[in-house]
Short mmCIF file of C-alpha atoms (C1' of nucleotides) in Angstrom, two decimals:
data_model
loop_
_atom_site.label_atom_id
_atom_site.label_comp_id
_atom_site.label_asym_id
_atom_site.label_seq_id
_atom_site.Cartn_x
_atom_site.Cartn_y
_atom_site.Cartn_z
CA MET A 22 10.43 -5.41 -23.59
CA ALA A 23 8.21 -2.43 -22.50
CA ASP A 24 4.63 -2.41 -22.27
CA THR A 25 2.25 0.27 -21.12
CA VAL A 26 -1.24 0.59 -19.31
CA VAL A 27 -2.73 3.85 -19.57
CA PHE A 28 -5.84 4.65 -18.09
CA ALA A 29 -8.43 6.91 -18.31
CA VAL A 30 -11.90 7.68 -16.85
CA GLY A 31 -14.91 8.04 -19.26
CA GLY A 32 -18.60 7.91 -18.86
CA ASP A 33 -18.08 6.78 -15.33
CA GLN A 34 -16.13 4.07 -16.31
CA LEU A 35 -12.54 3.05 -16.23
CA HIS A 36 -11.10 2.55 -19.60
CA VAL A 37 -7.75 1.11 -20.67
CA LEU A 38 -5.93 1.95 -24.01
CA LEU A 39 -5.26 -1.15 -25.86
CA VAL A 40 -4.30 -1.75 -29.91
CA ARG A 41 -5.59 -4.85 -32.14
CA ARG A 42 -2.51 -6.76 -33.06
CA ALA A 43 -2.51 -6.94 -37.01
CA ASN A 44 0.41 -9.69 -37.17
CA ALA A 45 1.06 -12.93 -35.65
CA PRO A 46 1.20 -14.28 -32.87
CA PHE A 47 -2.00 -13.41 -31.55
CA ALA A 48 -3.18 -11.35 -34.76
CA GLY A 49 -6.50 -9.92 -34.10
CA ALA A 50 -6.22 -10.09 -30.36
CA TRP A 51 -6.03 -6.82 -28.25
CA ALA A 52 -2.64 -5.94 -26.53
CA LEU A 53 -1.08 -3.70 -24.40
CA PRO A 54 0.72 -0.71 -26.51
CA GLY A 55 4.54 -1.74 -26.41
CA GLY A 56 7.78 -3.05 -28.14
CA PHE A 57 11.49 -3.72 -27.55
CA VAL A 58 13.93 -1.31 -25.58
CA GLU A 59 16.35 0.15 -28.23
CA PRO A 60 20.04 0.39 -27.38
CA GLY A 61 20.74 3.57 -24.92
CA GLU A 62 16.88 3.71 -24.02
CA SER A 63 15.61 3.39 -20.55
CA PRO A 64 12.63 1.08 -20.29
CA GLU A 65 10.64 4.04 -19.61
CA ASP A 66 11.96 5.85 -22.75
CA ALA A 67 10.64 3.03 -24.81
CA ALA A 68 7.34 2.86 -23.19
CA ARG A 69 6.98 6.47 -24.08
CA ARG A 70 8.12 5.83 -27.70
CA GLU A 71 6.19 2.92 -28.47
CA LEU A 72 3.18 4.09 -27.02
CA LEU A 73 3.58 7.32 -29.12
CA GLU A 74 4.20 5.19 -32.26
CA GLU A 75 1.16 2.57 -31.82
CA THR A 76 -1.43 5.04 -30.68
CA GLY A 77 -0.26 8.48 -31.15
CA VAL A 78 -0.80 9.04 -27.58
CA THR A 79 1.58 10.95 -24.84
CA VAL A 80 1.43 10.60 -21.17
CA ARG A 81 2.77 13.17 -18.50
CA ALA A 82 4.39 10.35 -16.28
CA LEU A 83 4.90 7.09 -16.60
CA ASP A 84 5.30 5.02 -13.39
CA GLN A 85 6.72 1.25 -13.33
CA ILE A 86 4.46 -1.30 -11.91
CA GLY A 87 6.28 -4.56 -12.58
CA ALA A 88 8.43 -6.83 -14.59
CA TYR A 89 6.87 -9.94 -16.48
CA GLY A 90 9.68 -12.24 -17.54
CA ASP A 91 7.93 -15.74 -17.04
CA PRO A 92 9.39 -17.99 -19.93
CA GLY A 93 6.55 -18.94 -22.53
CA ARG A 94 4.96 -15.80 -21.95
CA ASP A 95 5.51 -15.21 -25.73
CA PRO A 96 5.60 -18.10 -28.17
CA ARG A 97 8.36 -16.45 -29.97
CA GLY A 98 10.71 -17.09 -27.28
CA PRO A 99 11.84 -16.11 -23.65
CA THR A 100 11.08 -12.08 -22.94
CA LEU A 101 11.17 -9.99 -20.25
CA SER A 102 8.47 -7.26 -20.14
CA VAL A 103 8.83 -4.02 -17.92
CA VAL A 104 5.42 -2.57 -17.64
CA HIS A 105 4.58 0.80 -17.16
CA ARG A 106 1.41 2.88 -15.79
CA GLY A 107 0.30 6.12 -17.40
CA LEU A 108 -2.90 8.02 -16.55
CA LEU A 109 -4.93 10.42 -18.65
CA PRO A 110 -7.12 13.11 -17.66
CA GLU A 111 -9.83 12.25 -20.37
CA LEU A 112 -10.14 9.70 -23.16
CA VAL A 113 -7.98 11.28 -26.11
CA ASP A 114 -8.35 10.42 -29.70
CA VAL A 115 -6.31 7.57 -30.67
CA GLN A 116 -4.48 6.62 -34.07
CA ALA A 117 -3.55 3.48 -34.73
CA GLY A 118 0.15 2.82 -35.70
CA THR A 119 1.34 0.96 -38.77
CA ASP A 120 1.49 -2.64 -37.23
CA ALA A 121 -1.36 -2.44 -35.51
CA ALA A 122 -5.07 -3.07 -36.67
CA ALA A 123 -6.67 -0.49 -34.21
CA ALA A 124 -6.15 1.45 -31.21
CA ALA A 125 -8.81 2.44 -28.78
CA PHE A 126 -10.16 3.02 -25.38
CA LEU A 127 -12.04 0.08 -23.69
CA PRO A 128 -13.83 -0.30 -20.49
CA VAL A 129 -11.65 -2.21 -18.32
CA ARG A 130 -14.70 -4.47 -17.18
CA GLN A 131 -14.80 -5.14 -21.08
CA ALA A 132 -11.50 -6.04 -21.44
CA LEU A 133 -11.38 -8.04 -18.65
CA ALA A 134 -14.42 -9.93 -19.68
CA ARG A 135 -14.52 -13.61 -20.76
CA ASN A 136 -14.99 -12.97 -24.42
CA THR A 137 -12.26 -10.57 -24.92
CA GLU A 138 -8.99 -11.94 -26.53
CA LEU A 139 -5.99 -10.50 -25.00
CA ALA A 140 -2.33 -11.31 -26.34
CA PHE A 141 0.58 -12.76 -24.40
CA ASP A 142 0.00 -12.53 -20.56
CA HIS A 143 -1.57 -9.15 -21.08
CA ARG A 144 -4.97 -10.01 -19.40
CA ARG A 145 -2.97 -10.79 -16.18
CA ILE A 146 -0.60 -7.44 -16.43
CA LEU A 147 -4.09 -5.83 -16.89
CA SER A 148 -5.19 -7.66 -14.01
CA ASP A 149 -2.57 -6.70 -11.79
CA ALA A 150 -2.45 -2.99 -12.69
CA VAL A 151 -6.00 -2.62 -12.06
CA ASP A 152 -5.65 -3.90 -8.73
CA GLY A 153 -2.45 -1.65 -8.15
CA LEU A 154 -4.50 1.42 -9.65
CA ARG A 155 -7.29 0.52 -7.04
CA ALA A 156 -4.38 0.39 -4.07
CA ASP A 157 -2.57 3.25 -4.85
CA ILE A 158 -5.48 5.80 -5.57
CA GLU A 159 -6.07 5.11 -2.13
CA GLN A 160 -2.77 6.08 -0.55
CA CYS A 161 -1.49 8.27 -3.07
CA SER A 162 -2.50 11.64 -4.90
CA ILE A 163 -2.39 10.05 -8.24
CA ALA A 164 -6.24 10.50 -8.95
CA THR A 165 -5.76 13.81 -9.68
CA ALA A 166 -3.38 12.77 -12.71
CA LEU A 167 -7.24 11.32 -13.90
CA CYS A 168 -8.73 14.73 -13.96
CA PRO A 169 -8.10 17.82 -15.78
CA PRO A 170 -5.83 20.51 -14.73
CA ARG A 171 -8.89 22.24 -13.11
CA PHE A 172 -11.32 20.17 -11.52
CA THR A 173 -14.11 20.09 -9.01
CA LEU A 174 -14.61 17.62 -6.20
CA SER A 175 -17.61 15.86 -7.73
CA GLN A 176 -14.98 15.14 -10.96
CA LEU A 177 -12.70 13.83 -8.77
CA ARG A 178 -14.92 11.76 -6.54
CA ARG A 179 -16.14 10.17 -10.02
CA VAL A 180 -12.62 8.93 -10.69
CA TYR A 181 -12.66 6.96 -7.44
CA GLU A 182 -15.84 5.78 -7.83
CA ALA A 183 -15.10 4.44 -11.31
CA VAL A 184 -11.81 3.06 -10.14
CA TRP A 185 -13.39 1.46 -7.37
CA GLY A 186 -16.72 0.71 -9.01
CA HIS A 187 -18.65 1.90 -6.05
CA VAL A 188 -20.46 5.30 -5.06
CA ILE A 189 -19.15 7.29 -2.18
CA ASP A 190 -20.78 10.00 0.07
CA ALA A 191 -19.92 13.12 -1.50
CA PRO A 192 -20.14 15.05 1.81
CA ASN A 193 -17.25 12.58 3.73
CA PHE A 194 -15.26 12.70 0.40
CA ARG A 195 -15.35 16.40 0.19
CA ARG A 196 -14.09 16.65 3.86
CA LYS A 197 -11.49 14.00 3.63
CA VAL A 198 -10.07 15.61 0.49
CA LEU A 199 -10.05 18.99 2.23
CA MET A 200 -8.67 18.08 5.20
CA THR A 201 -5.75 16.58 3.77
CA GLU A 202 -3.63 19.34 3.37
CA GLY A 203 -1.91 19.79 -0.01
CA TYR A 204 -3.62 17.36 -1.52
CA VAL A 205 -5.64 20.09 -3.70
CA VAL A 206 -5.50 23.52 -4.14
CA PRO A 207 -8.69 25.79 -4.24
CA LEU A 208 -8.65 28.10 -7.29
CA GLY A 209 -10.74 31.49 -6.79
CA ARG A 210 -13.35 30.50 -9.75
CA THR A 211 -16.52 28.33 -9.96
CA ALA A 212 -17.09 25.62 -12.69
CA ALA A 213 -20.35 26.05 -15.00
CA PRO A 214 -23.20 23.98 -13.93
CA GLY A 215 -23.75 20.83 -15.68
CA PRO A 216 -26.84 20.21 -18.06
CA ASP A 217 -29.41 19.11 -15.66
CA GLY A 218 -28.52 22.43 -13.37
CA GLY A 219 -27.36 22.47 -9.92
CA LYS A 220 -25.14 24.60 -7.61
CA PRO A 221 -21.73 25.61 -9.59
CA ALA A 222 -18.96 23.99 -7.69
CA HIS A 223 -15.58 25.24 -6.95
CA LEU A 224 -12.48 24.57 -8.99
CA TYR A 225 -9.52 22.92 -7.61
CA ARG A 226 -5.90 22.02 -8.94
CA ALA A 227 -3.59 19.31 -7.71
CA GLY A 228 -1.46 20.10 -5.00
CA LYS A 229 2.04 19.02 -4.30
CA ARG A 230 1.37 16.03 -1.71
CA VAL A 231 2.03 12.81 -3.13
CA THR A 232 1.19 10.74 -0.39
CA LEU A 233 -2.60 10.41 1.64
CA THR A 234 -2.15 10.29 5.24
CA PRO A 235 -4.49 8.96 6.49
CA PRO A 236 -6.00 7.01 3.51
CA LEU A 237 -9.13 7.41 1.83
CA TYR A 238 -10.78 4.19 2.45
CA ARG A 239 -12.30 2.33 -0.13
CA HIS A 240 -14.71 0.63 2.20
CA SER A 241 -18.28 -0.39 0.16
CA ALA A 242 -20.68 2.44 0.51
CA HIS A 243 -23.97 0.92 2.56
CA MET B 29 19.83 -9.36 -15.08
CA ALA B 30 18.30 -10.51 -11.87
CA ASP B 31 19.34 -9.28 -8.14
CA THR B 32 18.09 -9.94 -4.86
CA VAL B 33 17.40 -8.57 -1.44
CA VAL B 34 17.36 -11.03 1.56
CA PHE B 35 16.15 -9.25 4.84
CA ALA B 36 16.37 -10.76 8.19
CA VAL B 37 15.78 -9.73 11.59
CA GLY B 38 19.11 -10.22 14.35
CA GLY B 39 19.59 -8.56 17.58
CA ASP B 40 16.83 -6.00 17.21
CA GLN B 41 18.07 -4.88 14.15
CA LEU B 42 16.84 -5.50 10.50
CA HIS B 43 19.79 -7.12 8.11
CA VAL B 44 20.44 -7.35 4.67
CA LEU B 45 22.51 -9.98 2.76
CA LEU B 46 25.21 -8.45 0.71
CA VAL B 47 28.34 -9.53 -1.01
CA ARG B 48 31.85 -8.13 -1.40
CA ARG B 49 32.92 -7.88 -5.12
CA ALA B 50 36.08 -9.17 -5.90
CA ASN B 51 36.09 -7.94 -9.50
CA ALA B 52 36.08 -4.95 -11.50
CA PRO B 53 33.81 -2.60 -11.68
CA PHE B 54 33.35 -1.85 -8.02
CA ALA B 55 36.04 -4.28 -6.61
CA GLY B 56 35.93 -4.20 -3.13
CA ALA B 57 32.43 -2.57 -2.86
CA TRP B 58 29.49 -4.32 -1.31
CA ALA B 59 26.83 -5.58 -3.79
CA LEU B 60 23.36 -7.28 -3.69
CA PRO B 61 23.80 -11.02 -5.14
CA GLY B 62 22.92 -11.33 -8.70
CA GLY B 63 23.89 -11.94 -12.00
CA PHE B 64 22.51 -12.32 -15.52
CA VAL B 65 19.63 -14.35 -16.60
CA GLU B 66 20.67 -17.74 -18.49
CA PRO B 67 18.65 -18.91 -21.27
CA GLY B 68 14.98 -20.67 -20.27
CA GLU B 69 15.16 -19.12 -16.73
CA SER B 70 12.90 -16.68 -15.07
CA PRO B 71 14.35 -13.75 -13.70
CA GLU B 72 13.23 -15.23 -10.24
CA ASP B 73 15.00 -18.59 -11.32
CA ALA B 74 17.86 -16.62 -12.01
CA ALA B 75 17.76 -14.74 -8.66
CA ARG B 76 17.48 -18.06 -6.74
CA ARG B 77 20.34 -19.40 -8.57
CA GLU B 78 22.79 -16.58 -7.96
CA LEU B 79 21.89 -16.32 -4.42
CA LEU B 80 22.87 -19.89 -3.80
CA GLU B 81 25.93 -19.50 -5.83
CA GLU B 82 27.04 -16.35 -4.61
CA THR B 83 26.12 -16.93 -0.70
CA GLY B 84 24.78 -20.54 -0.28
CA VAL B 85 21.77 -19.15 0.96
CA THR B 86 18.13 -20.19 -0.07
CA VAL B 87 14.85 -18.64 0.85
CA ARG B 88 11.29 -20.03 0.46
CA ALA B 89 9.77 -17.47 -1.46
CA LEU B 90 10.99 -14.43 -3.66
CA ASP B 91 8.89 -11.53 -4.50
CA GLN B 92 9.42 -9.12 -7.36
CA ILE B 93 9.97 -5.73 -6.27
CA GLY B 94 11.12 -3.72 -9.37
CA ALA B 95 13.30 -3.57 -12.43
CA TYR B 96 16.19 -1.10 -12.92
CA GLY B 97 16.97 -0.39 -16.35
CA ASP B 98 18.42 3.24 -16.23
CA PRO B 99 21.13 3.24 -18.72
CA GLY B 100 24.31 3.99 -17.57
CA ARG B 101 23.52 2.07 -14.04
CA ASP B 102 26.34 -0.06 -15.02
CA PRO B 103 29.44 1.36 -16.62
CA ARG B 104 30.21 -1.97 -18.35
CA GLY B 105 27.06 -1.26 -20.57
CA PRO B 106 23.15 -0.94 -20.56
CA THR B 107 21.56 -3.62 -18.27
CA LEU B 108 18.44 -4.13 -17.07
CA SER B 109 18.04 -5.72 -13.25
CA VAL B 110 15.00 -7.34 -11.93
CA VAL B 111 15.02 -7.01 -8.26
CA HIS B 112 13.29 -9.34 -6.33
CA ARG B 113 13.08 -9.48 -1.90
CA GLY B 114 13.57 -12.68 0.37
CA LEU B 115 12.91 -13.15 3.68
CA LEU B 116 14.56 -15.11 6.31
CA PRO B 117 13.62 -16.10 9.57
CA GLU B 118 17.13 -15.88 11.02
CA LEU B 119 20.69 -14.94 10.25
CA VAL B 120 21.98 -18.06 8.43
CA ASP B 121 25.48 -18.73 7.82
CA VAL B 122 26.83 -17.35 4.42
CA GLN B 123 29.40 -18.88 2.31
CA ALA B 124 30.80 -16.74 -0.16
CA GLY B 125 31.06 -17.88 -3.80
CA THR B 126 34.20 -18.00 -6.21
CA ASP B 127 33.59 -14.29 -7.52
CA ALA B 128 32.92 -12.82 -4.34
CA ALA B 129 35.47 -11.51 -1.87
CA ALA B 130 32.90 -12.25 0.86
CA ALA B 131 29.19 -12.64 2.04
CA ALA B 132 27.51 -11.47 5.10
CA PHE B 133 24.66 -9.62 6.56
CA LEU B 134 24.91 -6.39 7.56
CA PRO B 135 22.54 -4.21 9.48
CA VAL B 136 20.38 -2.15 6.84
CA ARG B 137 21.63 0.78 8.98
CA GLN B 138 25.36 0.13 8.38
CA ALA B 139 24.62 -0.76 4.69
CA LEU B 140 23.10 2.51 3.94
CA ALA B 141 25.37 4.67 5.90
CA ARG B 142 27.69 7.41 4.04
CA ASN B 143 30.91 5.31 4.61
CA THR B 144 29.56 2.10 3.13
CA GLU B 145 30.01 1.79 -0.60
CA LEU B 146 27.74 0.00 -2.37
CA ALA B 147 28.29 -1.05 -6.10
CA PHE B 148 26.27 0.03 -9.21
CA ASP B 149 22.59 1.44 -7.90
CA HIS B 150 22.57 -0.75 -5.08
CA ARG B 151 22.26 1.91 -2.83
CA ARG B 152 18.94 3.22 -4.44
CA ILE B 153 17.50 -0.45 -4.94
CA LEU B 154 18.42 -1.21 -1.02
CA SER B 155 16.53 2.18 -0.23
CA ASP B 156 13.62 1.38 -2.14
CA ALA B 157 13.38 -2.13 -0.74
CA VAL B 158 13.40 -1.07 2.73
CA ASP B 159 10.55 1.54 1.92
CA GLY B 160 8.65 -1.25 0.12
CA LEU B 161 9.35 -3.72 3.09
CA ARG B 162 8.04 -1.01 5.78
CA ALA B 163 4.67 -0.81 3.95
CA ASP B 164 4.14 -4.24 3.07
CA ILE B 165 4.46 -5.16 6.66
CA GLU B 166 2.14 -2.98 7.52
CA GLN B 167 -0.73 -4.35 4.75
CA CYS B 168 0.41 -7.97 4.67
CA SER B 169 1.06 -10.95 6.92
CA ILE B 170 5.00 -11.10 5.20
CA ALA B 171 6.24 -10.35 8.81
CA THR B 172 5.73 -13.91 9.81
CA ALA B 173 8.22 -15.14 7.30
CA LEU B 174 10.79 -13.13 9.10
CA CYS B 175 10.08 -15.36 12.02
CA PRO B 176 10.77 -19.11 12.29
CA PRO B 177 7.90 -21.52 11.91
CA ARG B 178 6.74 -21.43 15.79
CA PHE B 179 6.90 -18.15 17.36
CA THR B 180 5.74 -15.97 19.98
CA LEU B 181 3.77 -12.40 19.96
CA SER B 182 6.76 -10.72 21.30
CA GLN B 183 8.75 -12.31 18.38
CA LEU B 184 6.61 -11.05 15.83
CA ARG B 185 6.18 -7.78 17.32
CA ARG B 186 10.36 -7.57 17.50
CA VAL B 187 10.19 -8.07 13.77
CA TYR B 188 8.03 -4.89 13.20
CA GLU B 189 9.91 -2.84 15.84
CA ALA B 190 13.29 -4.06 13.78
CA VAL B 191 11.69 -2.91 10.46
CA TRP B 192 10.05 0.45 11.46
CA GLY B 193 12.80 1.32 13.92
CA HIS B 194 10.69 1.95 16.71
CA VAL B 195 8.86 0.42 19.68
CA ILE B 196 5.31 -0.70 19.99
CA ASP B 197 2.95 -1.17 22.55
CA ALA B 198 3.01 -4.66 23.34
CA PRO B 199 -0.99 -4.85 24.37
CA ASN B 200 -2.18 -3.32 21.38
CA PHE B 201 -0.13 -4.99 19.30
CA ARG B 202 -1.41 -8.37 20.78
CA ARG B 203 -4.82 -7.29 20.40
CA LYS B 204 -4.38 -6.42 16.72
CA VAL B 205 -2.75 -9.38 15.61
CA LEU B 206 -5.24 -11.64 17.43
CA MET B 207 -8.22 -9.76 16.12
CA THR B 208 -7.07 -10.17 12.41
CA GLU B 209 -8.68 -13.57 11.57
CA GLY B 210 -6.03 -16.11 9.91
CA TYR B 211 -2.88 -13.93 10.67
CA VAL B 212 -1.58 -16.25 13.20
CA VAL B 213 -2.71 -19.63 14.54
CA PRO B 214 -2.25 -20.87 18.25
CA LEU B 215 -0.66 -23.74 18.80
CA GLY B 216 -1.27 -25.39 22.21
CA ARG B 217 2.39 -25.23 23.60
CA THR B 218 4.13 -22.39 25.24
CA ALA B 219 7.70 -21.33 24.75
CA ALA B 220 10.22 -21.59 27.45
CA PRO B 221 10.90 -18.13 29.08
CA GLY B 222 13.81 -16.00 28.20
CA PRO B 223 17.25 -15.94 30.40
CA ASP B 224 15.56 -13.11 32.51
CA GLY B 225 12.89 -14.84 33.38
CA GLY B 226 9.33 -13.69 32.74
CA LYS B 227 5.78 -15.37 32.07
CA PRO B 228 6.45 -18.16 28.97
CA ALA B 229 4.43 -16.73 26.03
CA HIS B 230 2.44 -19.10 23.79
CA LEU B 231 3.35 -20.06 20.48
CA TYR B 232 1.76 -19.45 17.35
CA ARG B 233 2.52 -20.06 13.46
CA ALA B 234 1.39 -18.10 10.66
CA GLY B 235 -1.76 -18.33 9.31
CA LYS B 236 -3.39 -18.39 5.80
CA ARG B 237 -4.52 -15.01 5.51
CA VAL B 238 -2.06 -12.51 3.23
CA THR B 239 -3.73 -8.94 3.64
CA LEU B 240 -4.58 -7.48 6.96
CA THR B 241 -7.47 -5.56 7.16
CA PRO B 242 -7.26 -3.22 9.03
CA PRO B 243 -3.35 -2.76 8.64
CA LEU B 244 -1.27 -2.48 11.78
CA TYR B 245 -0.43 1.15 11.51
CA ARG B 246 3.14 2.46 11.98
CA HIS B 247 2.56 5.34 14.02
CA SER B 248 5.34 6.29 16.17
CA ALA B 249 4.84 5.37 19.64
CA HIS B 250 4.74 8.31 21.85
"C1'" DA C 18 10.93 -10.48 47.68
"C1'" DC C 19 12.26 -8.93 43.13
"C1'" DA C 20 12.87 -8.19 38.21
"C1'" DA C 21 11.58 -9.32 33.76
"C1'" DA C 22 8.25 -10.64 30.53
"C1'" DA C 23 3.27 -12.04 29.12
"C1'" DG C 24 -1.13 -10.60 29.18
"C1'" DT C 25 -5.99 -8.46 30.55
"C1'" DG C 26 -8.57 -4.33 31.23
"C1'" DT C 27 -10.18 0.40 30.34
"C1'" DT C 28 -10.65 5.17 29.30
"C1'" DG C 29 -10.29 9.25 26.42
"C1'" DG C 30 -9.97 11.05 21.95
"C1'" DA C 31 -9.77 10.80 16.87
"C1'" DC C 32 -12.02 9.40 13.01
"C1'" DT C 33 -15.56 7.37 9.96
"C1'" DT C 34 -20.22 6.60 8.53
"C1'" DA C 35 -24.53 7.76 7.64
"C1'" DC C 36 -28.36 10.87 6.83
"C1'" DA C 37 -30.77 15.13 7.73
"C1'" DC C 38 -30.64 19.62 5.75
"C1'" DC C 39 -29.44 23.87 3.43
"C1'" DC C 40 -27.81 26.45 -1.05
"C1'" DA C 41 -27.75 28.10 -5.89
"C1'" DT C 42 -28.46 27.07 -10.78
"C1'" DG C 43 -31.77 25.46 -15.02
"C1'" DC C 44 -36.06 24.62 -16.92
"C1'" DG D 28 -41.83 25.64 -8.33
"C1'" DC D 29 -39.32 21.91 -8.76
"C1'" DA D 30 -35.45 18.62 -10.00
"C1'" DT D 31 -30.53 18.40 -9.74
"C1'" DG D 32 -26.06 18.79 -8.05
"C1'" DG D 33 -22.92 21.52 -4.46
"C1'" DG D 34 -22.31 22.08 -0.01
"C1'" DT D 35 -22.57 22.14 5.61
"C1'" DG D 36 -23.93 19.90 10.07
"C1'" DT D 37 -24.47 16.03 13.50
"C1'" DA D 38 -24.93 12.12 16.28
"C1'" DA D 39 -23.84 7.17 16.64
"C1'" DG D 40 -20.56 4.03 16.37
"C1'" DT D 41 -16.11 2.15 15.66
"C1'" DC D 42 -11.32 2.23 16.23
"C1'" DC D 43 -6.83 3.11 18.44
"C1'" DA D 44 -3.05 5.23 21.68
"C1'" DA D 45 -2.03 5.02 26.20
"C1'" DC D 46 -1.51 3.06 30.45
"C1'" DA D 47 -2.79 0.88 34.77
"C1'" DC D 48 -2.61 -3.57 36.48
"C1'" DT D 49 -2.38 -8.57 37.18
"C1'" DT D 50 -0.01 -13.17 36.11
"C1'" DT D 51 3.86 -16.25 35.93
"C1'" DT D 52 8.49 -17.29 35.75
"C1'" DG D 53 13.70 -17.12 37.22
"C1'" DT D 54 16.85 -15.40 40.50
#
DNA sequence: ACAAAAGTGTTGGACTTACACCCATGC
DNA sequence: GCATGGGTGTAAGTCCAACACTTTTGT
């Protein structure tokens, strides 16, 4: 099998893309989009296909984050699921596929809440995926994948704050990001200020660097 | 499928456990021990069973480090291999199984050398596994799994040096390890000095901590 | 006494953090 | 003017790399 965890940031909260299952087992429960790998497909191909079929969503890149093969994870019989992670720059519109009752972005906090039922071992998978994202964002430049093509440093900072769940000192964040050569590339332009006014911010795009050395530490602020 | 990368340190060099294939495809080439998952097995169970069958080796813990499902990785047809990593405290004796011409620990440097033929995509898998080990040893307490139950800090340091491939300042290493609460636990005893004399070192055992905060940085010495 | 390995002390520099302060825009 | 968010400056503290130095053993 191939399941996918798609993250996006919206409203200062980290969201995950889920589908509501129409059929047994776990009918009515939320689940990660996914399905079976067809002959000739790589697991990543299958993940991308199932994601499109079930939610209408396409992602630029999918990274493998683990394989879950515990016997008993599926009541229908032993299966092995290769799980990939995708990142989107915004909460895009979602269209539920034929075998899904619904598809939507849920805040991760809500998806992992006690009263939300997740199918199979998807609670465990999602929990691992969140931990992995929090770690990777510290060491790698993947945070730009959660931003639009052109973004301000405040937008990038809000991605970190949403993923880590705490505020970051803006001046220090700015210095760290700009000091890390190749992380972001300045564009000449400046963005329009927000609805509350404020100084217009410079625009940047993602650079070519993939590893952040030194990392952006996720110490709790204050 | 389930393949396994077993690491051990010997003679100041990181070694990996390989089997020499007796049958086609890739007859005569080195390969990671592994095989097919049988019904009712988890991939980890299968990895442990195949490891024992092919090499006679048992490991305490196996950690999943990835799944490789590129169509074409096996000339016989599409397969998916879940790869696990095992760590041993020493170069144990190895017994080749029935369908292997030989089984042995090879220095990683030699296994990844140009003139060593590795079956399937096992060069890629091994390369990824080495990168992962170098990263994990920095953040987690897994280095103790490459040491005997009781070890000196010099032994632990030599593990890091073998994995990273460069020397580490012994005094600073000592401070970092002892400062990280729960990483190692002092035993009352002291070890016998080496053949060249020297002051006898204190003995330690692994503690309960799994994550190293702050990490042991792998900066090149000098 | 000498070599070798374990272990302690110390100093300079790099980096982080926290916070004060200035700039530009909308209302 | 004032609030809001962008951006700069800076001082205190922390941490690490480097290396000098002491301790304890075998030969």
